[in-house]
Each structure stands twice: as C-alpha cells, then as structure tokens.
Short mmCIF file of C-alpha atoms in Angstrom, two decimals:
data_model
loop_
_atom_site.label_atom_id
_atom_site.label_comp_id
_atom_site.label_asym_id
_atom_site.label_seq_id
_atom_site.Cartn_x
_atom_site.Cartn_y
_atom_site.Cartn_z
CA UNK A 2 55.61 -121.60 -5.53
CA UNK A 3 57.36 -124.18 -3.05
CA UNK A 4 58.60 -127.38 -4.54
CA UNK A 5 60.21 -130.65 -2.89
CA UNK A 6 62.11 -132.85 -5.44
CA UNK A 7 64.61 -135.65 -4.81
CA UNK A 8 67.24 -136.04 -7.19
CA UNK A 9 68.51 -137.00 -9.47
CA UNK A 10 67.16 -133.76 -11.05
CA UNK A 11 65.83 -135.22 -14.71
CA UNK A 12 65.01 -132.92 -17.51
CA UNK A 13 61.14 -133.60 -16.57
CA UNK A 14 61.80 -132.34 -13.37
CA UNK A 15 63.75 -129.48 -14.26
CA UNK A 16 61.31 -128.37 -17.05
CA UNK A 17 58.02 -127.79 -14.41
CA UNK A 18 60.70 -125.17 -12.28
CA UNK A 19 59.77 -121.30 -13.19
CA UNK A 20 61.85 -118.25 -12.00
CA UNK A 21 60.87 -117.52 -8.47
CA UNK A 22 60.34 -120.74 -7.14
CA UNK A 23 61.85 -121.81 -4.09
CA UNK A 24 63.01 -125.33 -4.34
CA UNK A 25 63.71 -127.79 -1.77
CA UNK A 26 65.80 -130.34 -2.80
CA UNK A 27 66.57 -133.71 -1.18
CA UNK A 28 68.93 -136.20 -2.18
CA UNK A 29 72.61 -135.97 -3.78
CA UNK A 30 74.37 -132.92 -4.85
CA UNK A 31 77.94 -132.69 -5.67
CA UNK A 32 79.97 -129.46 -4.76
CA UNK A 33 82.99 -127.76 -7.09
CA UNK A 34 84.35 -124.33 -7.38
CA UNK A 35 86.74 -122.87 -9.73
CA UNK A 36 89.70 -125.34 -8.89
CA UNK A 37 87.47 -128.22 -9.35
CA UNK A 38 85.82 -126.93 -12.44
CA UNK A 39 89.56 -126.16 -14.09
CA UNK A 40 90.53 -130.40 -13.19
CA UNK A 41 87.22 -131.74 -14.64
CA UNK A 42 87.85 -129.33 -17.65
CA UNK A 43 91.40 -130.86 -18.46
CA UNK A 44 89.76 -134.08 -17.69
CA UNK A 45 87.58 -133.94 -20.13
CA UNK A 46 90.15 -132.37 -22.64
CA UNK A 47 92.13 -135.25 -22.40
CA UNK A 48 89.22 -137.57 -22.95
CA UNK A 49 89.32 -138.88 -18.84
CA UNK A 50 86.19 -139.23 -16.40
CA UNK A 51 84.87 -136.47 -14.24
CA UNK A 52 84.06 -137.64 -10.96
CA UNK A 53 80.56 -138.06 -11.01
CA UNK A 54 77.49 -139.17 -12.79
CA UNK A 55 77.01 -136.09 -14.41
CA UNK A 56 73.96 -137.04 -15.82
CA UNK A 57 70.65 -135.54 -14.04
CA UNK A 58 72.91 -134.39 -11.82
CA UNK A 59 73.60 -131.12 -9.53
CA UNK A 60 76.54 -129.24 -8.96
CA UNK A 61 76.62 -126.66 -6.01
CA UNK A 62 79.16 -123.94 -6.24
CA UNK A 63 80.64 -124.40 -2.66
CA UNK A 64 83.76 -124.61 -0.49
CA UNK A 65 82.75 -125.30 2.89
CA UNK A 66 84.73 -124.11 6.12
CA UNK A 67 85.85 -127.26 8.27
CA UNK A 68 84.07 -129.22 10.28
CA UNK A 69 84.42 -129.31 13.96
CA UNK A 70 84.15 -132.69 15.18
CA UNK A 71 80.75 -134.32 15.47
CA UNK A 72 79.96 -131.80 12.72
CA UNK A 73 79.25 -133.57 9.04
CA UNK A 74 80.49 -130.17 7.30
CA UNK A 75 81.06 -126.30 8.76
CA UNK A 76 79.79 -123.16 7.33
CA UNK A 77 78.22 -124.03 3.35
CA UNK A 78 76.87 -121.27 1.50
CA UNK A 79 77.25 -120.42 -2.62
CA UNK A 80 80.52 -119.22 -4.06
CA UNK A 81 79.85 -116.78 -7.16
CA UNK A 82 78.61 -118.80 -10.35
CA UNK A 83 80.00 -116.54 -13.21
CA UNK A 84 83.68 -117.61 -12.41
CA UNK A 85 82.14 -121.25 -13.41
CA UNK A 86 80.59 -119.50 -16.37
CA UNK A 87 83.88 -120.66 -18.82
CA UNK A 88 83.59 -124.29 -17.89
CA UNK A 89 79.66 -124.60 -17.30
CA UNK A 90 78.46 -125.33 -21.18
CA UNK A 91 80.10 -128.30 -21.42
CA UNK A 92 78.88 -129.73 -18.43
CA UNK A 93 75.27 -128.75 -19.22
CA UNK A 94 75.75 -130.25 -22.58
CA UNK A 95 77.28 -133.52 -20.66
CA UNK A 96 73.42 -133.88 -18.98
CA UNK A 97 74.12 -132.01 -15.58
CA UNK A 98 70.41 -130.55 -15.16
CA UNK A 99 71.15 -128.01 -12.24
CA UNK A 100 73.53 -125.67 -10.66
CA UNK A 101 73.10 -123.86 -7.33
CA UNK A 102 75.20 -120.76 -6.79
CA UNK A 103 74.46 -117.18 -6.63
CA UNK A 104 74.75 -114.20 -9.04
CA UNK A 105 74.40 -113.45 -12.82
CA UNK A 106 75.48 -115.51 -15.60
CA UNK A 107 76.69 -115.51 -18.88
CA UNK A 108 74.79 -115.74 -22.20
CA UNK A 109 76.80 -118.71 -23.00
CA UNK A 110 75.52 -120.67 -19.97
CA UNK A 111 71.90 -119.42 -20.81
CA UNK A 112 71.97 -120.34 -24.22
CA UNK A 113 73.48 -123.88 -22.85
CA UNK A 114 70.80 -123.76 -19.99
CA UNK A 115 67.88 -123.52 -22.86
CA UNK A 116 69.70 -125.96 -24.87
CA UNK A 117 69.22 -128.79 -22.46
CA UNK A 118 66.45 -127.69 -20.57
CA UNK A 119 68.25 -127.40 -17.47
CA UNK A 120 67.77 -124.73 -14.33
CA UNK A 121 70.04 -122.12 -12.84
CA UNK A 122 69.28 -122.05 -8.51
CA UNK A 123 70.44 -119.42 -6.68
CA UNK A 124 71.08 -119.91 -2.56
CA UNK A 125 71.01 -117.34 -0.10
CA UNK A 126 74.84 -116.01 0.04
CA UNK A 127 76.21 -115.02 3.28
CA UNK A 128 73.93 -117.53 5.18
CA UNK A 129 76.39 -120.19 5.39
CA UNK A 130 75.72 -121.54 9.31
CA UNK A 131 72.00 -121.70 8.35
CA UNK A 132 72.29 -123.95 5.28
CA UNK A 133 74.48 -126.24 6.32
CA UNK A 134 72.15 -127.72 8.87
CA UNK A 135 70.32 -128.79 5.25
CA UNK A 136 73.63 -130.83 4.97
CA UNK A 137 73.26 -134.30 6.25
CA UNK A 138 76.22 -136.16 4.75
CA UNK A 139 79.42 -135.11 3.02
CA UNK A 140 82.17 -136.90 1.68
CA UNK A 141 85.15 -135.97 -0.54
CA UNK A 142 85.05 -138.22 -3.87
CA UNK A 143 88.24 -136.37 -6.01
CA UNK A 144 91.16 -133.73 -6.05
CA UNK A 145 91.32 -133.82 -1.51
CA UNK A 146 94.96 -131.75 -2.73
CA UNK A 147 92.42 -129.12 -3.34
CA UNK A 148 91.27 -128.61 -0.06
CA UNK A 149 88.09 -126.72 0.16
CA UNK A 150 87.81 -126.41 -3.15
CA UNK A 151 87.64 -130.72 -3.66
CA UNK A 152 85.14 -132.62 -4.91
CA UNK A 153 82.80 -133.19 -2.24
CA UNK A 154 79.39 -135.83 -1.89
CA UNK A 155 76.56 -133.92 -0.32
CA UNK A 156 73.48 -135.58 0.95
CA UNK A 157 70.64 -132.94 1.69
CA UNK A 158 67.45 -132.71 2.61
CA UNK A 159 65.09 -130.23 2.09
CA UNK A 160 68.46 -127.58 1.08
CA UNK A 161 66.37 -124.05 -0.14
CA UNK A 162 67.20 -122.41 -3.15
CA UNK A 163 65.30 -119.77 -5.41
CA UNK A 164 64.79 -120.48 -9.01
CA UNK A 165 66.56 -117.56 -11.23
CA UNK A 166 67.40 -119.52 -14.84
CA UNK A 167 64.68 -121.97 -15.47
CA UNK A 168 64.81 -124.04 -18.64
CA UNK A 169 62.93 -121.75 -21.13
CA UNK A 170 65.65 -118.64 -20.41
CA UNK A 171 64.02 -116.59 -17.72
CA UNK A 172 66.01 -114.54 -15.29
CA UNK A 173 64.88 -113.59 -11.79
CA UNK A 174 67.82 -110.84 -11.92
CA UNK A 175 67.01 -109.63 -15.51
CA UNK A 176 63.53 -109.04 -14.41
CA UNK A 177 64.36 -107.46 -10.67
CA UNK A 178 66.94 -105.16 -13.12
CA UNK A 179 64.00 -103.59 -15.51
CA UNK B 220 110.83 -96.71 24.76
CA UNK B 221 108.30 -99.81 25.40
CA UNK B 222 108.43 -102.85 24.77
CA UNK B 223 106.40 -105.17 23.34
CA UNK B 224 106.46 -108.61 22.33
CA UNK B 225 105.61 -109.83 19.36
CA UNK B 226 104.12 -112.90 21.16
CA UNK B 227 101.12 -110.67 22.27
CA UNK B 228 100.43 -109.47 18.95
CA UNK B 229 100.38 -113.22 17.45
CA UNK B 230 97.79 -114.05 20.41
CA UNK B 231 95.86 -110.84 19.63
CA UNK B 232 95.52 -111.76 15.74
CA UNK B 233 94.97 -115.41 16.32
CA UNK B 234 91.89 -114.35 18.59
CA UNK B 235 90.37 -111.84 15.92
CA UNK B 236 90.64 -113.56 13.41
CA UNK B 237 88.29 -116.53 15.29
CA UNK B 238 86.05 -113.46 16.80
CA UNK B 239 85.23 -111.67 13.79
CA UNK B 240 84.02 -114.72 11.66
CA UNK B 241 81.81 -116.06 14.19
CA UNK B 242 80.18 -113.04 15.33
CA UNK B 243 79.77 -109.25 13.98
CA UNK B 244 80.15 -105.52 15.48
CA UNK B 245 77.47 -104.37 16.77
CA UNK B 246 76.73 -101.19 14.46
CA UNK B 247 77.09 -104.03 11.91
CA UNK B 248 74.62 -105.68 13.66
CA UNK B 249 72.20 -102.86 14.03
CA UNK B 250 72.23 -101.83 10.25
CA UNK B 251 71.11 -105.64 9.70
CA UNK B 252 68.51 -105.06 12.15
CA UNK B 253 67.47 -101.50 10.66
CA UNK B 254 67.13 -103.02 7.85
CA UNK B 255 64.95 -105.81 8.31
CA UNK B 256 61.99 -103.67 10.60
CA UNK B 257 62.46 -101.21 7.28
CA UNK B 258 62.27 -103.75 3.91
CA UNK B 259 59.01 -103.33 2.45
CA UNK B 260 59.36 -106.35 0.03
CA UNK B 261 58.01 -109.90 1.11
CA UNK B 262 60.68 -111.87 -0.06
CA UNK B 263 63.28 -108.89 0.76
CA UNK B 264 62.54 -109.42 4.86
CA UNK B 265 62.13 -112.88 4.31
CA UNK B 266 66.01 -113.21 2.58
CA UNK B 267 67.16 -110.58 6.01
CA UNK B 268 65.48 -112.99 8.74
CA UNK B 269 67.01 -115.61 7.11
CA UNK B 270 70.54 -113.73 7.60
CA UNK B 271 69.41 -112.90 11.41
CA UNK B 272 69.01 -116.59 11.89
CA UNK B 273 72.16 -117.42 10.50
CA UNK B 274 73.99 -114.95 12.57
CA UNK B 275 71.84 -116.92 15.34
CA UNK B 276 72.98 -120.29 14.34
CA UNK B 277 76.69 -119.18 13.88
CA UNK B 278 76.89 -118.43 17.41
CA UNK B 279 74.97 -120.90 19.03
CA UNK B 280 76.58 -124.02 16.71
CA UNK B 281 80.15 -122.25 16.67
CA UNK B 282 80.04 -122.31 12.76
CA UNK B 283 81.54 -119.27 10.73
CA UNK B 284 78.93 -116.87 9.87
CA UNK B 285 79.76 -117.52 6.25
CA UNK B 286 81.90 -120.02 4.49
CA UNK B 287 84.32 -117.32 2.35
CA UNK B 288 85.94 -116.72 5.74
CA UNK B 289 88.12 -114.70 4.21
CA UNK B 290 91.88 -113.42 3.58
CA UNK B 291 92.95 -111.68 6.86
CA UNK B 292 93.87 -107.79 5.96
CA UNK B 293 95.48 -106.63 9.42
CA UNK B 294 96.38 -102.99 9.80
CA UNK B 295 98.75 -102.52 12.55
CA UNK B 296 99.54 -98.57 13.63
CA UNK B 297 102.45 -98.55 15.96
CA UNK B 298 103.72 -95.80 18.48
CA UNK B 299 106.60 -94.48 17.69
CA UNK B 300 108.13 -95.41 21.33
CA UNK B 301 107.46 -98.75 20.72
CA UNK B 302 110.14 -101.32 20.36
CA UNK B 303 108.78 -104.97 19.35
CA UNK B 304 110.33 -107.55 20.72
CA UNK B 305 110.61 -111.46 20.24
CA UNK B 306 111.61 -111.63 16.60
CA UNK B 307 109.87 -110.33 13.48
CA UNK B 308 106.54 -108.53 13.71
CA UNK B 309 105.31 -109.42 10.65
CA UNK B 310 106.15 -113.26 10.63
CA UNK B 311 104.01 -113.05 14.26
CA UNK B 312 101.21 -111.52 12.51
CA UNK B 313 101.50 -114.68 10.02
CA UNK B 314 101.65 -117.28 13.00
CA UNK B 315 98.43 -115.50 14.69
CA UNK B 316 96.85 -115.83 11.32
CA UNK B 317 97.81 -119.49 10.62
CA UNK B 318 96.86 -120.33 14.30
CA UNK B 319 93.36 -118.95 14.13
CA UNK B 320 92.42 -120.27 10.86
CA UNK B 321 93.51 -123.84 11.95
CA UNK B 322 92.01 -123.78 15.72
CA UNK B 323 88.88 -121.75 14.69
CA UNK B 324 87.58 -124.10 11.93
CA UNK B 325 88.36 -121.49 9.72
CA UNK B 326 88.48 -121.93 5.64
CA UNK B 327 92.00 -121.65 3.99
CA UNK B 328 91.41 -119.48 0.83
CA UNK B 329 94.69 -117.85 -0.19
CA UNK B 330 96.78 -119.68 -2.88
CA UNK B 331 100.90 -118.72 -2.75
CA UNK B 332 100.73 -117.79 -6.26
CA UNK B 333 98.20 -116.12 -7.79
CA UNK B 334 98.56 -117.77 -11.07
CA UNK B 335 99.79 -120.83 -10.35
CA UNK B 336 97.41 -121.36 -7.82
CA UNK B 337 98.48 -123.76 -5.08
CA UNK B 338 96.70 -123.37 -1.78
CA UNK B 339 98.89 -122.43 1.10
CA UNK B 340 96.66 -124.64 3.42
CA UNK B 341 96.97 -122.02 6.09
CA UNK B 342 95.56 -118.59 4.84
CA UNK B 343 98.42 -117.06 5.17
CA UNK B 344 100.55 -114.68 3.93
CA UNK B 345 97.98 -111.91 5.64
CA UNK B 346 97.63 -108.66 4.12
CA UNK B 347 99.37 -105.98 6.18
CA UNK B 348 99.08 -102.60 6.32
CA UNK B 349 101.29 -100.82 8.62
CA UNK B 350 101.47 -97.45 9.75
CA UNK B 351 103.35 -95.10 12.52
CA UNK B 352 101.37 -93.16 14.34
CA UNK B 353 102.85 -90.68 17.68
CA UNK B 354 102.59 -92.62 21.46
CA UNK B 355 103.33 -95.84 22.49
CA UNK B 356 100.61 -97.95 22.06
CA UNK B 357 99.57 -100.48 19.25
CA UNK B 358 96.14 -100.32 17.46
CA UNK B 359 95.79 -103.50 15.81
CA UNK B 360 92.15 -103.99 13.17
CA UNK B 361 91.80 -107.40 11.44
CA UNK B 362 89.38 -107.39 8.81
CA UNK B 363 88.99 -110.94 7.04
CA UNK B 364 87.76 -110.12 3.73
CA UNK B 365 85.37 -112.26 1.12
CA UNK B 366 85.95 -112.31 -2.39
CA UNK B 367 82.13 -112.66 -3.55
CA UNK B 368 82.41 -108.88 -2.67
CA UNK B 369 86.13 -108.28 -3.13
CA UNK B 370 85.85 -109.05 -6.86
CA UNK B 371 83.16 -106.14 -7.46
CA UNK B 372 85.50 -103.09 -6.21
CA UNK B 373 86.85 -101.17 -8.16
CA UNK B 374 89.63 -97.88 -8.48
CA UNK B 375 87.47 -95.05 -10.36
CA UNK B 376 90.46 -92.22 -11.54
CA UNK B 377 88.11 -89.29 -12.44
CA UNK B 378 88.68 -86.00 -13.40
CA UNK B 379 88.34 -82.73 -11.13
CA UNK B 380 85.75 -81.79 -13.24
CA UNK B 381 83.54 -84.59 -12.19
CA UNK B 382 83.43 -83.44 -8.91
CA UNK B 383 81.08 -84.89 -6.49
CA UNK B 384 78.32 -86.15 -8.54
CA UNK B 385 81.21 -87.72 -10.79
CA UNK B 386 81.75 -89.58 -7.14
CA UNK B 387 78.57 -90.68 -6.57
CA UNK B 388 77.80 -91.67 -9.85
CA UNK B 389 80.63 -94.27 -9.54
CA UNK B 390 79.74 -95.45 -6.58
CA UNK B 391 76.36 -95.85 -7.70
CA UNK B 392 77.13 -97.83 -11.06
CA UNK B 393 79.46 -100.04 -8.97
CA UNK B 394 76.35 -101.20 -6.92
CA UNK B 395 74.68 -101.76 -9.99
CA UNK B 396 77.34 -103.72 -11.85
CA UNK B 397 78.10 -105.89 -8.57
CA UNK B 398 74.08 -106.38 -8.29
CA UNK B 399 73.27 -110.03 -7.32
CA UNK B 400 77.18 -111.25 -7.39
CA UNK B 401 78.51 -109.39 -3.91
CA UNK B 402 75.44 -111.06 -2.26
CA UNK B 403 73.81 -107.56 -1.00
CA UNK B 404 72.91 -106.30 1.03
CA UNK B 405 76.06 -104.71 1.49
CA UNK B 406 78.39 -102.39 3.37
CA UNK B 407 80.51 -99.68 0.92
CA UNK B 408 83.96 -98.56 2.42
CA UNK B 409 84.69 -95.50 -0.32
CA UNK B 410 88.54 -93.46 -0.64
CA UNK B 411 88.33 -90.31 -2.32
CA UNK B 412 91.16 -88.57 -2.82
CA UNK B 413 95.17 -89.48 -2.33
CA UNK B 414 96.48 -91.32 -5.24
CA UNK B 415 95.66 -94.28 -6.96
CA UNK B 416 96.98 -96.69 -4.04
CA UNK B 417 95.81 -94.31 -1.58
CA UNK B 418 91.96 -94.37 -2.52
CA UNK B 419 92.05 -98.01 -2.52
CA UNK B 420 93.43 -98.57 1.09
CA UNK B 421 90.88 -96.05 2.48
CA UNK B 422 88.01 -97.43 0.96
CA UNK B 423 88.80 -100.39 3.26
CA UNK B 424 89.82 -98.79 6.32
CA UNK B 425 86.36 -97.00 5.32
CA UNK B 426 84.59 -100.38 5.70
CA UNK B 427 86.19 -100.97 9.29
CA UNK B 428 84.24 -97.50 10.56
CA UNK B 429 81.56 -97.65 12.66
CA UNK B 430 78.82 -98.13 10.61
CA UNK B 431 76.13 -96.10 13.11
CA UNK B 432 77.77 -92.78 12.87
CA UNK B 433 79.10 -90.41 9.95
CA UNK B 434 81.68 -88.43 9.02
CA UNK B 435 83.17 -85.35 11.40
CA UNK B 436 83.28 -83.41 7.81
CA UNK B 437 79.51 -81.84 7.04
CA UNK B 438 80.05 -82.10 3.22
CA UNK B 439 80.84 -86.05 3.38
CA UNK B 440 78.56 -87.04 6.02
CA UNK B 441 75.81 -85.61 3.97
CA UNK B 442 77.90 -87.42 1.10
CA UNK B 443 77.47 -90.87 2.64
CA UNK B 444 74.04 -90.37 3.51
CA UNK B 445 73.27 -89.44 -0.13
CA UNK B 446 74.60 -92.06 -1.34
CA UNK B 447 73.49 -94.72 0.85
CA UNK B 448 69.83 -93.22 -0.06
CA UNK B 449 70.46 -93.57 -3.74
CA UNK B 450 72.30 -97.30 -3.56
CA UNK B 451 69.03 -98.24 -1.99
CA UNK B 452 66.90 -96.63 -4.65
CA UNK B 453 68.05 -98.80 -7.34
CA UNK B 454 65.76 -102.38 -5.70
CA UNK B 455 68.42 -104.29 -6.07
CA UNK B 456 67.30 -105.59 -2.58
CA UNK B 457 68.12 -108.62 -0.43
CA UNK B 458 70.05 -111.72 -2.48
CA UNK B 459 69.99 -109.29 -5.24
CA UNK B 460 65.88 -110.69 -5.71
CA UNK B 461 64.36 -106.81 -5.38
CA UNK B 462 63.50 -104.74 -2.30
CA UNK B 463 64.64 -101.72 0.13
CA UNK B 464 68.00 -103.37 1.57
CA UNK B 465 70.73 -102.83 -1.05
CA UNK B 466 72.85 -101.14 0.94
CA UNK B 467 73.17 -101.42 5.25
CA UNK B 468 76.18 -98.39 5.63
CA UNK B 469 78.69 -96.28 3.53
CA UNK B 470 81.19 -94.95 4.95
CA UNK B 471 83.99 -92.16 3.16
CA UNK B 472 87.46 -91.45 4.11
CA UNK B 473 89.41 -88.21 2.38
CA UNK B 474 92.68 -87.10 1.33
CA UNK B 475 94.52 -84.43 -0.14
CA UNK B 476 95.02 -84.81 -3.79
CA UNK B 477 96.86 -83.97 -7.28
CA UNK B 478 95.69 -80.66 -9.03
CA UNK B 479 94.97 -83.34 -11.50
CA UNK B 480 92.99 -85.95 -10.23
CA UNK B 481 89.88 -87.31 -8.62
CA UNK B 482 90.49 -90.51 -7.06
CA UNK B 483 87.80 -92.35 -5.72
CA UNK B 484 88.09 -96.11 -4.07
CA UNK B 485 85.03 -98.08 -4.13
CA UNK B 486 85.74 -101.53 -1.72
CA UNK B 487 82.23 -103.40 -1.42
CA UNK B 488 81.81 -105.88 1.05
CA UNK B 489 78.53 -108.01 1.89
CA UNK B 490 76.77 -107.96 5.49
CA UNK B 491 79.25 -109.69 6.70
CA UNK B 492 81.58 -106.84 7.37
CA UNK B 493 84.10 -108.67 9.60
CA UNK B 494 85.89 -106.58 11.81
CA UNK B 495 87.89 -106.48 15.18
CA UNK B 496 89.98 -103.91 16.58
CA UNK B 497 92.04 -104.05 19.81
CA UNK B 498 94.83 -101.42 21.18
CA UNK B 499 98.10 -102.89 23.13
#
C-alpha cells in the first residue's frame, strides 16, 4: 500500500511498513556512501560524533551529480547498499531507523534491521533526473573534501521508495528470488 | 600521411562525454521502449515508465540521466596514415575528459589510488583502449561506465569441454548473482574467446554494439538471442522487484582461442548503456 510519513522515522513508524510498500517520505534525510560511511566509522572508533542526529533518522545511499545553477542538487538516485553492509550494524544499533538504497543485503544488517525494528527502502536505480525533483533542499553538513561522496542535508517531499527489509525480516528480493 | 590534431580529439571527447550522459542511442532507446509495451507485471511497467520519464526529465531539465555518471572508457582506433599532432594523444583524451565532466555537471567518481582512495576531482585518468586499424581516419567510442553494474562482471575461464551451454550457463548465473544490485534491467556486453584480458575488453566493446541487430555469425546470433530469452526467464524483472524486463540486449563478440581454454567475458551494464561514437 501507499504511505506518506514525515520524519523523523521513529520505531512506531517504521514498525507499521511491510515489504512492498511504496513510501513517500517528507522531511529530512541525510545522504552517505562508502567514503562517508568509512569517516563516521573511525569516528565512532575513536569515540567522536557522527554528523547527525542519528537517532530516528534516515540515511540515503547517494552521491549526487552537480548542480547547475538555480538547481538545489543534479541527478540523485541510490548507490548500491551492500558496500554499506560492513558499517550499517552499528548505525542501526546507534537508533538510525531507515536506509534507502538499492540491492541485497547482508544477514548482518538483517539481523541488525530486526534487532531495532528498523526498515530497509529501496529507490528506483538509474532514475536519477526523476527523483531529484523530490529534492527540495540540500546542504553539505561534513567531510566537503569528499566531494560527492560528503555528508549532505536533504529536505524532501514526497521522495518514493519501495519497502524491501521491513522490521520483522522480510525481503521483497528473497521472495521475487523463490 | 594526415594529420591530425590532438586538439580535435580533446573537443570530440569533451562533447561525448556530456552527450552520452544526458541522452541515450537510439537502439538503446528502443529496447527500453520494447520493453515496456512487452512487461506483463504491474509494478514491472510501472518501474520502466518511471525510467521513460526520467530519460524525459534528463533532457528537458539538462540533468544526467543517472547520478553514477561514470568513469569514461574511450577506445580510440587510429589509421595507420595518421600522424597526431599538437602534443600527446593520450594527455588530450584526459583534458576532453576533465573538460566535459566539469562543464557538463558531470559527477567526479574516480579516486587516483585505488586503495588509498583520494578523489581526483576531475574523473580523470580515462580508461583507454587503443588500437591500429588500416586507413587514415580515427574512430573514437566513449563509453562512461557505472559501477552499480561494473561491480557484477565477471571473467568466467572455462574449459573446452563446457562448450556453449558452459557459456550460457555463466552468463546466466551472473544475471542471477547481480539480481537487484546492477539495477536491471540491463544490457550484457559478453567476450568469448581470446585470453583472459581479451574476453574482458570484448565484453565491453560488446556493450557499445547496436543493441537492435545481431551478430553476422549464425551460431552467435542465435547465441545472443538464447540467452537474452533465458536472462529474461529468470523474473528478476524491473528494479530487481519481479517481471519480464531483466534483460533489454546481449550482445557477443569472438576470438580465436588456446587449445586449452574457454574464455568467456561477462561486462553487465544497467539501461543506461552510455555510448557515443564519432569517426575523424
């Protein structure tokens, strides 16, 4: 079924998603990618901040094209989510509720997905132009040496995604494989 | 002898490299199109219009098709009368490739080394594959390549004995085992033959074939057409979420081979099978 949330995405939120829904989500996201995921890892590590709230919160596996001007961000569609898989645990067990990327993932991050009733959202991949028009605002927050791959702010409105992990363990791939 | 100057090459790679990411071939094009009057599953067609209208928006808006706009892989085959002129070919390639990335809005993706990992903030050095070839003219492809898809390729050595079923089996499990990660549906660019190198590089020229027509050998244009029938058997479908669409084209390139061997190149890319082509 369609739903609309605003985030922050709380675990009562998260828990009423079931694999196969599409999602609309309006509000704050935050995007990081491999580079990103390595800094807030070592961050972490040595007992420093990462640079959000990660509580509640979502992290979309992105790194956008540039904007032309008068454009808030160029093309924005989902990087692959299992080369986040290493890193993803921790965060889940920090109180991030929700990731949006695209592709399988590992039975570490389901087990960590269960474990804190969180949800796994994938977006459409290759359809970049079309889903940044979702994107309203961006703004980069941490690591700008990064480039793309930085820390960026996102505020979206109505941004589609398909449920494929939801809380209880269910995967929309698992089941489209069998 | 003729001369050419490396200065036209730079403006030819700078302009493909904008071209390709903001608009694709039209066989490319086509297969999309094929594909969407064909997929039988709701959500399936729904996933391929929303790739239509993103192929819409990207040239309408002026926004790259798809954010992983790629490493540039440029293969330049060179007439044998030709003389380049101007200074070095290759560092020309380079400057069209940093110049298109930067005035076309396009991502930087390439990092200087790959495991220390600093971004070269102008997505270059490009891939390069050079050839001589008789005349004296200049065929120049770029082919910006994503990694979503990159990542899921793979070198298969098998043995004679495998023969062509051993081929399309390969091909066939690579599908599977790329699945929802090479965002499908996709376009499969497949070497067989050559050497282990040799497979590899064809199976991406492969992917820079028109994607309407088939092969001028019998046995491998019934090859890709087998293939492409059993890729979309499996339902992996649009998004990797079940349907028809697993596959838009195949193409195959061949080569003589070892006695010995059996190589076979699989190089998957998504839908958004970048390329431009252009002779000087």
């Amino acid at each position: 079924m369609d739903r609309y949330i605003t985030t922050p995405l709380t675990a009562e939120k998260a828990a009423q998603f079931q694999c196969g829904d599409m999602i609309y989500i309006t509000g704050t996201i935050y995007t990081a990618r491999d580079a990103a995921h390595k800094r807030m890892s070592e961050a972490l590590a040595r007992g420093g901040d990462l640079p959000m709230d990660i509580k509640d919160a979502i992290i979309y596996y992105l790194g956008p094209t540039p904007a032309r001007p008068g454009q808030v961000i160029g093309s924005a569609g989902p990087t692959t989510a299992s080369r986040m898989d290493k890193y993803t645990p921790a965060l889940l067990d920090l109180g991030m509720t929700g990731m949006i990327g695209k592709g399988r993932r590992s039975k570490e991050v389901h087990e960590a997905i269960i474990r804190n009733g969180a949800v796994y959202l994938a977006a459409i991949g290759g359809a970049g132009a079309l889903l940044s028009k979702a994107i309203v605002g961006s703004e980069v927050i941490a690591y700008e040496d990064l480039g793309t791959e930085a820390v960026r702010r996102l505020t979206v409105k109505d941004f589609p995604a398909i449920v494929v992990i939801d809380r209880f363990g269910n995967d929309l791939y698992e089941t489209i494989d069998k | 002898m003729r001369e050419i100057d490396v200065q036209t090459v730079e403006n030819a790679v700078c302009e493909m490299c904008v071209a390709a990411n903001y608009g694709l071939s039209a066989d490319v094009k086509a297969r999309l199109d094929n594909a969407f009057d064909k997929e039988t599953s709701h959500l399936g067609k729904e996933i391929l219009k929303k790739l239509e209208d993103n192929l819409g928006i990207a040239g309408q808006d002026q926004i790259p098709i798809c954010q992983d706009t790629g490493m540039a892989v440029v293969f330049i085959e060179a007439g044998q009368e030709v003389h380049f002129t101007g200074g070095s070919l290759t560092e020309a390639i380079n400057r069209g490739v940093r110049r298109g990335y930067r005035e076309g809005y396009l991502r930087k993706s390439v990092v200087g080394d790959p495991l220390l990992r600093v971004n070269t903030g102008d997505n270059t050095p490009a891939i390069i594959h050079y050839s001589i070839a008789d005349g004296d003219s200049v065929r120049i492809t770029v082919a910006p390549k994503g990694f979503g898809s990159e990542n899921m390729s793979k070198v298969a050595m098998l043995k004679p004995a495998d023969g062509e079923e051993g081929v399309i089996n390969a091909v066939v499990q690579a599908v599977k085992d790329a699945g929802p990660n090479a965002c499908p549906p996709m376009f499969i660019g497949v070497g067989i033959g050559g050497t282990f190198e040799k497979c590899a590089i064809m199976a991406k020229q492969a992917l820079t074939m028109n994607m309407q027509e088939h092969s001028e050998l019998p046995h491998i244009a019934k090859m890709e057409e087998e293939i492409l029938e059993r890729i979309n058997r499996t339902g992996i479908g649009p998004a990797g979420l079940g349907g028809d669409a697993t596959a838009l084209g195949l193409r195959i390139l061949t080569y003589p081979t070892h006695i010995a061997g059996l190589p076979v190149g699989i190089n998957i890319c998504c839908h958004v099978n970048r390329h431009e082509s252009r002779v000087l």
